[in-house]
Amino acid sequence: MLNIKRFSFNPFSENCFVVWDDKTKECAVIDAGCYYADEEEALADYIDKNGLTVKYMLATHLHLDHCFGCSYVSQRYGVKLSASADEAFLLDIMPQQAEMFGIKLNAPVPHISIAVKEGDRFTVGEYDFTAISVPGHSPGSIVYYCKSENIAFAGDVLFREGIGRTDLPGGSYRMLAEGIRTKLFTLPENTRVCCGHGPDTTIGYERDFNMYL
C-alpha cells in the first residue's frame, strides 16, 4: 500500500508530503518546507518511527516556502535534492525572496543535485512517480504523478478552485493554463491532486469548477 502523510509547515502553511511503500519502507519527501525546529522534529519523528528509508527528496518547485527544510533533510538523511534545473535561479535569489516576505533564513540555501526533466521516473518501493513539466507558476514546476494509484502531487500548479500565482519571477499565466489543460486535464477525472497549499482536489472537479481555467 502507498502511504501518504501530509504536514502543514512554515508561515505559508505549505503542504509537505511523505509518501512511502509499506512493504519496502522506502519513502520520498516531497516539498520539504519545514522551517521551525519543531517542524523539523515532526518530520524526522514520523520518518524514524515508521522505520523509513528516505530514497528521494523531490521538489515541485523552489519558491522558498517549499524548500526551507531541504538542507535539513539532506543533512539528516544523506539524500540529494531533485528539482528542475530551471528552478536554480530561485535558489540564487532565495535571500531576496525571504526579504520580500519578511522571513529570516535559518538554514543554508540548498542546491539541486538531480535535475528533473519531463518523463523522469522515481521509484519508491513498488510505486513509480513520473515527472510532468507544467511551468507557469515558476519556470520549472514539476507535477509528480503515480499512475497506479491515480494521484498527482502538484505543488502550486493547481489548487482546489484555483491555480498558482503567476506574478513572481519567471511566472506566466498563459504557460500555466496551457500546461494544466494539456497535461493535467488529460489525466483520469478521478485523479487525486495533492496541492502545495490547502486541501486535495480531483482533476474532474477542477475541469468543472475552476474559474481560472
Tab-separated table of N, CA and C in Angstrom, residues 65-156:
chain	number	residue	atom	x	y	z
A	65	ASP	N	9.089	28.747	0.347
A	65	ASP	CA	8.227	28.023	1.283
A	65	ASP	C	8.210	26.524	1.027
A	66	HIS	N	8.656	26.107	-0.152
A	66	HIS	CA	8.673	24.683	-0.487
A	66	HIS	C	10.047	24.046	-0.291
A	67	CYS	N	11.020	24.845	0.126
A	67	CYS	CA	12.360	24.256	0.278
A	67	CYS	C	13.099	24.730	1.528
A	68	PHE	N	12.388	25.346	2.476
A	68	PHE	CA	13.029	25.748	3.732
A	68	PHE	C	13.797	24.593	4.371
A	69	GLY	N	13.229	23.388	4.314
A	69	GLY	CA	13.800	22.261	5.040
A	69	GLY	C	14.678	21.341	4.220
A	70	CYS	N	14.985	21.727	2.987
A	70	CYS	CA	15.754	20.817	2.125
A	70	CYS	C	17.147	20.536	2.676
A	71	SER	N	17.818	21.561	3.176
A	71	SER	CA	19.159	21.342	3.725
A	71	SER	C	19.101	20.437	4.951
A	72	TYR	N	18.076	20.617	5.771
A	72	TYR	CA	17.922	19.768	6.955
A	72	TYR	C	17.723	18.306	6.563
A	73	VAL	N	16.805	18.052	5.641
A	73	VAL	CA	16.529	16.674	5.221
A	73	VAL	C	17.765	16.061	4.574
A	74	SER	N	18.465	16.856	3.767
A	74	SER	CA	19.674	16.362	3.112
A	74	SER	C	20.735	15.970	4.131
A	75	GLN	N	20.935	16.819	5.117
A	75	GLN	CA	21.962	16.548	6.121
A	75	GLN	C	21.584	15.368	7.017
A	76	ARG	N	20.332	15.279	7.394
A	76	ARG	CA	19.917	14.219	8.328
A	76	ARG	C	19.878	12.849	7.659
A	77	TYR	N	19.430	12.812	6.394
A	77	TYR	CA	19.198	11.517	5.752
A	77	TYR	C	20.125	11.236	4.572
A	78	GLY	N	21.032	12.157	4.278
A	78	GLY	CA	22.005	11.922	3.218
A	78	GLY	C	21.388	11.789	1.844
A	79	VAL	N	20.307	12.523	1.617
A	79	VAL	CA	19.584	12.438	0.349
A	79	VAL	C	19.767	13.744	-0.416
A	80	LYS	N	19.796	13.645	-1.745
A	80	LYS	CA	20.040	14.814	-2.587
A	80	LYS	C	18.728	15.427	-3.059
A	81	LEU	N	18.780	16.715	-3.368
A	81	LEU	CA	17.601	17.433	-3.836
A	81	LEU	C	17.387	17.201	-5.322
A	82	SER	N	16.186	16.757	-5.666
A	82	SER	CA	15.784	16.567	-7.063
A	82	SER	C	14.779	17.649	-7.428
A	83	ALA	N	15.097	18.428	-8.475
A	83	ALA	CA	14.215	19.501	-8.928
A	83	ALA	C	14.616	19.875	-10.345
A	84	SER	N	13.750	20.597	-11.025
A	84	SER	CA	14.080	21.062	-12.368
A	84	SER	C	15.250	22.040	-12.315
A	85	ALA	N	16.159	21.921	-13.283
A	85	ALA	CA	17.278	22.858	-13.364
A	85	ALA	C	16.796	24.279	-13.616
A	86	ASP	N	15.600	24.419	-14.172
A	86	ASP	CA	15.050	25.753	-14.429
A	86	ASP	C	14.701	26.498	-13.147
A	87	GLU	N	14.744	25.805	-12.033
A	87	GLU	CA	14.452	26.425	-10.741
A	87	GLU	C	15.701	26.944	-10.036
A	88	ALA	N	16.877	26.677	-10.588
A	88	ALA	CA	18.124	27.002	-9.888
A	88	ALA	C	18.233	28.487	-9.559
A	89	PHE	N	17.752	29.348	-10.452
A	89	PHE	CA	17.885	30.785	-10.207
A	89	PHE	C	17.100	31.214	-8.967
A	90	LEU	N	16.040	30.466	-8.633
A	90	LEU	CA	15.265	30.804	-7.441
A	90	LEU	C	16.077	30.584	-6.168
A	91	LEU	N	16.980	29.616	-6.207
A	91	LEU	CA	17.863	29.416	-5.060
A	91	LEU	C	18.871	30.556	-4.968
A	92	ASP	N	19.313	31.054	-6.133
A	92	ASP	CA	20.254	32.177	-6.144
A	92	ASP	C	19.640	33.429	-5.528
A	93	ILE	N	18.331	33.588	-5.707
A	93	ILE	CA	17.669	34.789	-5.173
A	93	ILE	C	16.850	34.470	-3.918
A	94	MET	N	17.155	33.357	-3.277
A	94	MET	CA	16.394	32.983	-2.080
A	94	MET	C	16.491	34.042	-0.974
A	95	PRO	N	17.661	34.650	-0.756
A	95	PRO	CA	17.697	35.722	0.248
A	95	PRO	C	16.757	36.877	-0.089
A	96	GLN	N	16.651	37.204	-1.370
A	96	GLN	CA	15.731	38.266	-1.787
A	96	GLN	C	14.276	37.840	-1.618
A	97	GLN	N	14.004	36.553	-1.905
A	97	GLN	CA	12.654	36.036	-1.662
A	97	GLN	C	12.287	36.192	-0.184
A	98	ALA	N	13.226	35.814	0.672
A	98	ALA	CA	12.978	35.885	2.108
A	98	ALA	C	12.740	37.330	2.546
A	99	GLU	N	13.549	38.238	2.030
A	99	GLU	CA	13.402	39.651	2.393
A	99	GLU	C	12.051	40.195	1.944
A	100	MET	N	11.614	39.784	0.736
A	100	MET	CA	10.345	40.267	0.206
A	100	MET	C	9.181	39.887	1.118
A	101	PHE	N	9.266	38.700	1.722
A	101	PHE	CA	8.181	38.225	2.581
A	101	PHE	C	8.446	38.453	4.070
A	102	GLY	N	9.575	39.104	4.388
A	102	GLY	CA	9.888	39.371	5.785
A	102	GLY	C	10.230	38.131	6.577
A	103	ILE	N	10.873	37.172	5.907
A	103	ILE	CA	11.212	35.891	6.528
A	103	ILE	C	12.727	35.800	6.719
A	104	LYS	N	13.150	35.309	7.858
A	104	LYS	CA	14.568	35.085	8.109
A	104	LYS	C	14.956	33.673	7.674
A	105	LEU	N	16.016	33.560	6.885
A	105	LEU	CA	16.519	32.237	6.506
A	105	LEU	C	17.314	31.667	7.675
A	106	ASN	N	16.934	30.490	8.130
A	106	ASN	CA	17.609	29.894	9.282
A	106	ASN	C	18.341	28.606	8.926
A	107	ALA	N	18.571	28.384	7.624
A	107	ALA	CA	19.294	27.189	7.173
A	107	ALA	C	20.036	27.541	5.889
A	108	PRO	N	21.081	26.794	5.552
A	108	PRO	CA	21.793	27.057	4.303
A	108	PRO	C	20.871	26.906	3.092
A	109	VAL	N	21.134	27.708	2.065
A	109	VAL	CA	20.376	27.576	0.821
A	109	VAL	C	20.749	26.248	0.165
A	110	PRO	N	19.774	25.418	-0.192
A	110	PRO	CA	20.095	24.118	-0.803
A	110	PRO	C	20.574	24.278	-2.243
A	111	HIS	N	20.991	23.190	-2.836
A	111	HIS	CA	21.347	23.204	-4.257
A	111	HIS	C	20.771	21.964	-4.918
A	112	ILE	N	20.523	22.084	-6.210
A	112	ILE	CA	19.948	20.970	-6.970
A	112	ILE	C	21.051	19.982	-7.324
A	113	SER	N	20.889	18.745	-6.922
A	113	SER	CA	21.861	17.697	-7.251
A	113	SER	C	21.386	16.819	-8.396
A	114	ILE	N	20.070	16.633	-8.502
A	114	ILE	CA	19.489	15.795	-9.556
A	114	ILE	C	18.506	16.654	-10.333
A	115	ALA	N	18.824	16.924	-11.602
A	115	ALA	CA	17.978	17.770	-12.446
A	115	ALA	C	16.830	16.940	-13.014
A	116	VAL	N	15.620	17.317	-12.667
A	116	VAL	CA	14.430	16.569	-13.075
A	116	VAL	C	13.922	17.101	-14.405
A	117	LYS	N	13.598	16.176	-15.303
A	117	LYS	CA	13.072	16.531	-16.621
A	117	LYS	C	11.748	15.812	-16.857
A	118	GLU	N	10.995	16.315	-17.811
A	118	GLU	CA	9.737	15.688	-18.226
A	118	GLU	C	9.950	14.205	-18.487
A	119	GLY	N	9.114	13.374	-17.898
A	119	GLY	CA	9.176	11.940	-18.139
A	119	GLY	C	10.088	11.166	-17.208
A	120	ASP	N	10.884	11.853	-16.393
A	120	ASP	CA	11.738	11.138	-15.437
A	120	ASP	C	10.872	10.347	-14.459
A	121	ARG	N	11.391	9.186	-14.050
A	121	ARG	CA	10.649	8.334	-13.126
A	121	ARG	C	11.418	8.140	-11.829
A	122	PHE	N	10.679	8.149	-10.751
A	122	PHE	CA	11.235	7.933	-9.422
A	122	PHE	C	10.460	6.785	-8.781
A	123	THR	N	11.163	5.721	-8.459
A	123	THR	CA	10.525	4.521	-7.934
A	123	THR	C	10.685	4.459	-6.422
A	124	VAL	N	9.560	4.392	-5.745
A	124	VAL	CA	9.531	4.258	-4.287
A	124	VAL	C	8.868	2.925	-3.980
A	125	GLY	N	9.673	1.938	-3.603
A	125	GLY	CA	9.130	0.598	-3.414
A	125	GLY	C	8.527	0.084	-4.702
A	126	GLU	N	7.233	-0.213	-4.675
A	126	GLU	CA	6.544	-0.747	-5.847
A	126	GLU	C	5.873	0.339	-6.687
A	127	TYR	N	6.109	1.598	-6.353
A	127	TYR	CA	5.348	2.685	-6.974
A	127	TYR	C	6.253	3.610	-7.780
A	128	ASP	N	5.818	3.908	-8.999
A	128	ASP	CA	6.547	4.813	-9.877
A	128	ASP	C	5.875	6.179	-9.904
A	129	PHE	N	6.685	7.210	-9.813
A	129	PHE	CA	6.216	8.589	-9.927
A	129	PHE	C	6.873	9.207	-11.157
A	130	THR	N	6.051	9.706	-12.061
A	130	THR	CA	6.545	10.291	-13.303
A	130	THR	C	6.483	11.807	-13.224
A	131	ALA	N	7.552	12.456	-13.670
A	131	ALA	CA	7.622	13.914	-13.653
A	131	ALA	C	6.893	14.493	-14.860
A	132	ILE	N	5.984	15.416	-14.596
A	132	ILE	CA	5.259	16.138	-15.637
A	132	ILE	C	5.616	17.612	-15.496
A	133	SER	N	6.186	18.186	-16.537
A	133	SER	CA	6.600	19.585	-16.507
A	133	SER	C	5.408	20.492	-16.800
A	134	VAL	N	5.082	21.363	-15.846
A	134	VAL	CA	3.968	22.307	-16.016
A	134	VAL	C	4.439	23.687	-15.547
A	135	PRO	N	5.238	24.382	-16.357
A	135	PRO	CA	5.734	25.698	-15.954
A	135	PRO	C	4.628	26.748	-15.954
A	136	GLY	N	4.925	27.849	-15.303
A	136	GLY	CA	3.974	28.961	-15.281
A	136	GLY	C	3.884	29.612	-13.915
A	137	HIS	N	3.701	28.806	-12.879
A	137	HIS	CA	3.811	29.351	-11.515
A	137	HIS	C	5.268	29.691	-11.252
A	138	SER	N	6.131	28.811	-11.688
A	138	SER	CA	7.572	29.040	-11.732
A	138	SER	C	8.079	28.348	-12.996
A	139	PRO	N	9.277	28.694	-13.468
A	139	PRO	CA	9.728	28.170	-14.768
A	139	PRO	C	9.900	26.661	-14.828
A	140	GLY	N	10.178	26.042	-13.676
A	140	GLY	CA	10.454	24.609	-13.689
A	140	GLY	C	9.512	23.791	-12.838
A	141	SER	N	8.287	24.229	-12.688
A	141	SER	CA	7.338	23.491	-11.845
A	141	SER	C	7.117	22.075	-12.374
A	142	ILE	N	7.174	21.118	-11.474
A	142	ILE	CA	7.015	19.702	-11.801
A	142	ILE	C	5.850	19.126	-10.997
A	143	VAL	N	5.027	18.323	-11.665
A	143	VAL	CA	3.994	17.533	-11.004
A	143	VAL	C	4.471	16.086	-10.990
A	144	TYR	N	4.399	15.427	-9.857
A	144	TYR	CA	4.807	14.023	-9.741
A	144	TYR	C	3.548	13.156	-9.720
A	145	TYR	N	3.412	12.326	-10.758
A	145	TYR	CA	2.176	11.557	-10.964
A	145	TYR	C	2.434	10.071	-10.800
A	146	CYS	N	1.649	9.441	-9.927
A	146	CYS	CA	1.706	7.993	-9.737
A	146	CYS	C	0.492	7.383	-10.423
A	147	LYS	N	0.705	6.791	-11.582
A	147	LYS	CA	-0.400	6.273	-12.389
A	147	LYS	C	-1.124	5.131	-11.700
A	148	SER	N	-0.381	4.234	-11.059
A	148	SER	CA	-1.016	3.056	-10.459
A	148	SER	C	-1.976	3.434	-9.338
A	149	GLU	N	-1.682	4.531	-8.644
A	149	GLU	CA	-2.536	4.984	-7.544
A	149	GLU	C	-3.420	6.156	-7.951
A	150	ASN	N	-3.214	6.648	-9.170
A	150	ASN	CA	-4.034	7.738	-9.708
A	150	ASN	C	-3.984	8.968	-8.805
A	151	ILE	N	-2.763	9.404	-8.533
A	151	ILE	CA	-2.563	10.540	-7.640
A	151	ILE	C	-1.451	11.421	-8.175
A	152	ALA	N	-1.637	12.728	-8.066
A	152	ALA	CA	-0.658	13.691	-8.560
A	152	ALA	C	-0.296	14.673	-7.452
A	153	PHE	N	0.997	14.878	-7.272
A	153	PHE	CA	1.488	15.877	-6.323
A	153	PHE	C	1.854	17.111	-7.133
A	154	ALA	N	1.012	18.138	-7.012
A	154	ALA	CA	1.030	19.236	-7.977
A	154	ALA	C	1.717	20.498	-7.482
A	155	GLY	N	2.194	20.521	-6.250
A	155	GLY	CA	2.794	21.750	-5.764
A	155	GLY	C	1.820	22.909	-5.887
A	156	ASP	N	2.312	24.034	-6.426
A	156	ASP	CA	1.467	25.217	-6.571
A	156	ASP	C	0.947	25.390	-7.994
